Amino acid sequence: MRTLIISDVHANLTALQAVLKNAKPFDRVWCLGDVIGYGPDPNECIECIRLLPDLVCVKGNHDAAILGEIDVQTFNYEARASLQWLETKLLLENRHWLETLPERRTIENITFVHGSPRNPIWEYIMDVRVAEVNMAAFDTQICLIGHSHVPSVFLMGDDDESNVRLYDMIPNEPFSVTDQAIINPGSVGQPRDYDPRASFIIYDDESNQWTHHRVSYNIPEVQQRILSAGLPTRHALRLEGGW
Ligand code: ZN
């Protein structure tokens, strides 16, 4: 079975459509949260994602924030401004769909969270030190995460010393995972690793092959729609640099 793994779509429908087209064919979709926030297409992205085959989706911090489940004072100014904009745009049925998302799920040998298994909504796993303490917070082989918008794979060492190492994913080069691992597919709608292309992973469970992919999309068109929607200029600017 071919599984498309996405995260942090952030209301960027153009990027999402480019990923769906490029990733075909796939049998099911796993989404690590933050479907909305920042971008101009919150309803369109929810309506597209909720119809994807055999979908597993967990709740991100932006998803929780629009539902009033977390305090938005902890968000930066632009993130708060886009949440206020979203408040006036989000359709009720789409809000209800966000409410159904769990913070954490486990299916087969995989745990799904947005941030980290230790703190599903808030914690960022950006380095091996934080990854290492999180290895004890899930009991499946794999934990899929999003949140940092940086594609990454943290692998548990196979010796007695629990040394976690960062595996350097190369786009289009399949790799297999035999140890415990924390895997982040990167962000579809707002990459932050200085590569502006949309990021995703395809997982083939029969061959145990994971493949990272990047796909270009029409960034100027999305920037234009961000600006005409009255969303913060910074959201538009950062898309072209991937920061
Ligand atoms: Zn995010």
PDB file of N, CA and C in Angstrom, residues 1 3-7 28-33 49 52-58 107-112 142 144 185 201 203 205 210:
ATOM      1  N   MET A   1       0.839  -1.195   0.000  1.00  0.00           N
ATOM      2  CA  MET A   1       0.000   0.000   0.000  1.00  0.00           C
ATOM      3  C   MET A   1       0.880   1.253   0.000  1.00  0.00           C
ATOM      4  N   THR A   3       1.233   5.087   0.919  1.00  0.00           N
ATOM      5  CA  THR A   3       0.639   6.083   1.802  1.00  0.00           C
ATOM      6  C   THR A   3       1.285   7.439   1.566  1.00  0.00           C
ATOM      7  N   LEU A   4       0.456   8.442   1.377  1.00  0.00           N
ATOM      8  CA  LEU A   4       0.940   9.817   1.268  1.00  0.00           C
ATOM      9  C   LEU A   4       0.947  10.428   2.674  1.00  0.00           C
ATOM     10  N   ILE A   5       2.092  10.954   3.090  1.00  0.00           N
ATOM     11  CA  ILE A   5       2.216  11.556   4.425  1.00  0.00           C
ATOM     12  C   ILE A   5       2.456  13.058   4.265  1.00  0.00           C
ATOM     13  N   ILE A   6       1.550  13.844   4.837  1.00  0.00           N
ATOM     14  CA  ILE A   6       1.649  15.307   4.717  1.00  0.00           C
ATOM     15  C   ILE A   6       1.499  15.958   6.084  1.00  0.00           C
ATOM     16  N   SER A   7       1.929  17.201   6.185  1.00  0.00           N
ATOM     17  CA  SER A   7       1.732  17.966   7.414  1.00  0.00           C
ATOM     18  C   SER A   7       1.731  19.458   7.100  1.00  0.00           C
ATOM     19  N   ARG A  28      -3.807   5.779   0.617  1.00  0.00           N
ATOM     20  CA  ARG A  28      -4.342   6.406   1.832  1.00  0.00           C
ATOM     21  C   ARG A  28      -3.476   7.607   2.190  1.00  0.00           C
ATOM     22  N   VAL A  29      -3.985   8.427   3.104  1.00  0.00           N
ATOM     23  CA  VAL A  29      -3.295   9.670   3.441  1.00  0.00           C
ATOM     24  C   VAL A  29      -3.212   9.820   4.959  1.00  0.00           C
ATOM     25  N   TRP A  30      -2.014  10.176   5.429  1.00  0.00           N
ATOM     26  CA  TRP A  30      -1.805  10.494   6.837  1.00  0.00           C
ATOM     27  C   TRP A  30      -1.397  11.966   6.925  1.00  0.00           C
ATOM     28  N   CYS A  31      -2.079  12.703   7.788  1.00  0.00           N
ATOM     29  CA  CYS A  31      -1.869  14.154   7.876  1.00  0.00           C
ATOM     30  C   CYS A  31      -1.574  14.517   9.329  1.00  0.00           C
ATOM     31  N   LEU A  32      -0.467  15.203   9.537  1.00  0.00           N
ATOM     32  CA  LEU A  32       0.014  15.459  10.903  1.00  0.00           C
ATOM     33  C   LEU A  32      -0.414  16.806  11.493  1.00  0.00           C
ATOM     34  N   GLY A  33      -1.485  17.380  10.954  1.00  0.00           N
ATOM     35  CA  GLY A  33      -2.071  18.556  11.602  1.00  0.00           C
ATOM     36  C   GLY A  33      -1.645  19.899  11.031  1.00  0.00           C
ATOM     37  N   ILE A  49      -8.992  17.850   2.131  1.00  0.00           N
ATOM     38  CA  ILE A  49      -8.326  16.822   2.942  1.00  0.00           C
ATOM     39  C   ILE A  49      -9.311  15.819   3.528  1.00  0.00           C
ATOM     40  N   LEU A  52      -9.977  12.789   1.391  1.00  0.00           N
ATOM     41  CA  LEU A  52      -8.877  11.950   0.910  1.00  0.00           C
ATOM     42  C   LEU A  52      -9.056  10.512   1.410  1.00  0.00           C
ATOM     43  N   PRO A  53      -8.580   9.525   0.644  1.00  0.00           N
ATOM     44  CA  PRO A  53      -8.858   8.121   0.977  1.00  0.00           C
ATOM     45  C   PRO A  53      -8.221   7.681   2.291  1.00  0.00           C
ATOM     46  N   ASP A  54      -9.033   6.969   3.105  1.00  0.00           N
ATOM     47  CA  ASP A  54      -8.530   6.319   4.309  1.00  0.00           C
ATOM     48  C   ASP A  54      -7.702   7.277   5.176  1.00  0.00           C
ATOM     49  N   LEU A  55      -8.235   8.459   5.366  1.00  0.00           N
ATOM     50  CA  LEU A  55      -7.484   9.536   6.026  1.00  0.00           C
ATOM     51  C   LEU A  55      -7.297   9.304   7.522  1.00  0.00           C
ATOM     52  N   VAL A  56      -6.057   9.508   7.989  1.00  0.00           N
ATOM     53  CA  VAL A  56      -5.783   9.658   9.420  1.00  0.00           C
ATOM     54  C   VAL A  56      -5.246  11.075   9.576  1.00  0.00           C
ATOM     55  N   CYS A  57      -5.859  11.865  10.455  1.00  0.00           N
ATOM     56  CA  CYS A  57      -5.391  13.245  10.634  1.00  0.00           C
ATOM     57  C   CYS A  57      -5.437  13.593  12.114  1.00  0.00           C
ATOM     58  N   VAL A  58      -4.375  14.201  12.615  1.00  0.00           N
ATOM     59  CA  VAL A  58      -4.361  14.650  14.008  1.00  0.00           C
ATOM     60  C   VAL A  58      -4.422  16.182  14.055  1.00  0.00           C
ATOM     61  N   ILE A 107      -1.909   3.641  14.968  1.00  0.00           N
ATOM     62  CA  ILE A 107      -2.446   2.668  14.017  1.00  0.00           C
ATOM     63  C   ILE A 107      -1.299   1.765  13.616  1.00  0.00           C
ATOM     64  N   GLU A 108      -1.551   0.460  13.688  1.00  0.00           N
ATOM     65  CA  GLU A 108      -0.506  -0.515  13.378  1.00  0.00           C
ATOM     66  C   GLU A 108       0.740  -0.191  14.209  1.00  0.00           C
ATOM     67  N   ASN A 109       1.897   0.024  13.564  1.00  0.00           N
ATOM     68  CA  ASN A 109       3.107   0.286  14.365  1.00  0.00           C
ATOM     69  C   ASN A 109       3.494   1.761  14.329  1.00  0.00           C
ATOM     70  N   ILE A 110       2.474   2.625  14.144  1.00  0.00           N
ATOM     71  CA  ILE A 110       2.760   4.038  13.974  1.00  0.00           C
ATOM     72  C   ILE A 110       1.959   4.904  14.945  1.00  0.00           C
ATOM     73  N   THR A 111       2.651   5.841  15.584  1.00  0.00           N
ATOM     74  CA  THR A 111       2.005   6.854  16.429  1.00  0.00           C
ATOM     75  C   THR A 111       1.955   8.147  15.630  1.00  0.00           C
ATOM     76  N   PHE A 112       0.840   8.860  15.725  1.00  0.00           N
ATOM     77  CA  PHE A 112       0.666  10.116  14.988  1.00  0.00           C
ATOM     78  C   PHE A 112       0.442  11.244  15.985  1.00  0.00           C
ATOM     79  N   ILE A 142       7.439   3.580  14.911  1.00  0.00           N
ATOM     80  CA  ILE A 142       7.545   4.879  14.243  1.00  0.00           C
ATOM     81  C   ILE A 142       6.638   5.898  14.930  1.00  0.00           C
ATOM     82  N   LEU A 144       5.186   9.619  13.767  1.00  0.00           N
ATOM     83  CA  LEU A 144       5.143  10.662  12.738  1.00  0.00           C
ATOM     84  C   LEU A 144       4.771  11.982  13.385  1.00  0.00           C
ATOM     85  N   PRO A 185       7.499  14.728   7.720  1.00  0.00           N
ATOM     86  CA  PRO A 185       7.504  14.874   6.255  1.00  0.00           C
ATOM     87  C   PRO A 185       7.789  16.293   5.785  1.00  0.00           C
ATOM     88  N   ILE A 201       6.099  12.925   2.119  1.00  0.00           N
ATOM     89  CA  ILE A 201       6.742  11.604   2.076  1.00  0.00           C
ATOM     90  C   ILE A 201       5.749  10.598   1.503  1.00  0.00           C
ATOM     91  N   TYR A 203       5.174   6.525   1.709  1.00  0.00           N
ATOM     92  CA  TYR A 203       5.606   5.331   2.439  1.00  0.00           C
ATOM     93  C   TYR A 203       4.967   4.107   1.784  1.00  0.00           C
ATOM     94  N   ASP A 205       4.445   0.360   2.508  1.00  0.00           N
ATOM     95  CA  ASP A 205       4.601  -0.551   3.653  1.00  0.00           C
ATOM     96  C   ASP A 205       4.965  -1.968   3.215  1.00  0.00           C
ATOM     97  N   TRP A 210      10.574   4.450   2.440  1.00  0.00           N
ATOM     98  CA  TRP A 210      10.092   5.810   2.681  1.00  0.00           C
ATOM     99  C   TRP A 210      10.798   6.696   1.650  1.00  0.00           C
TER     100      TRP A 210
END
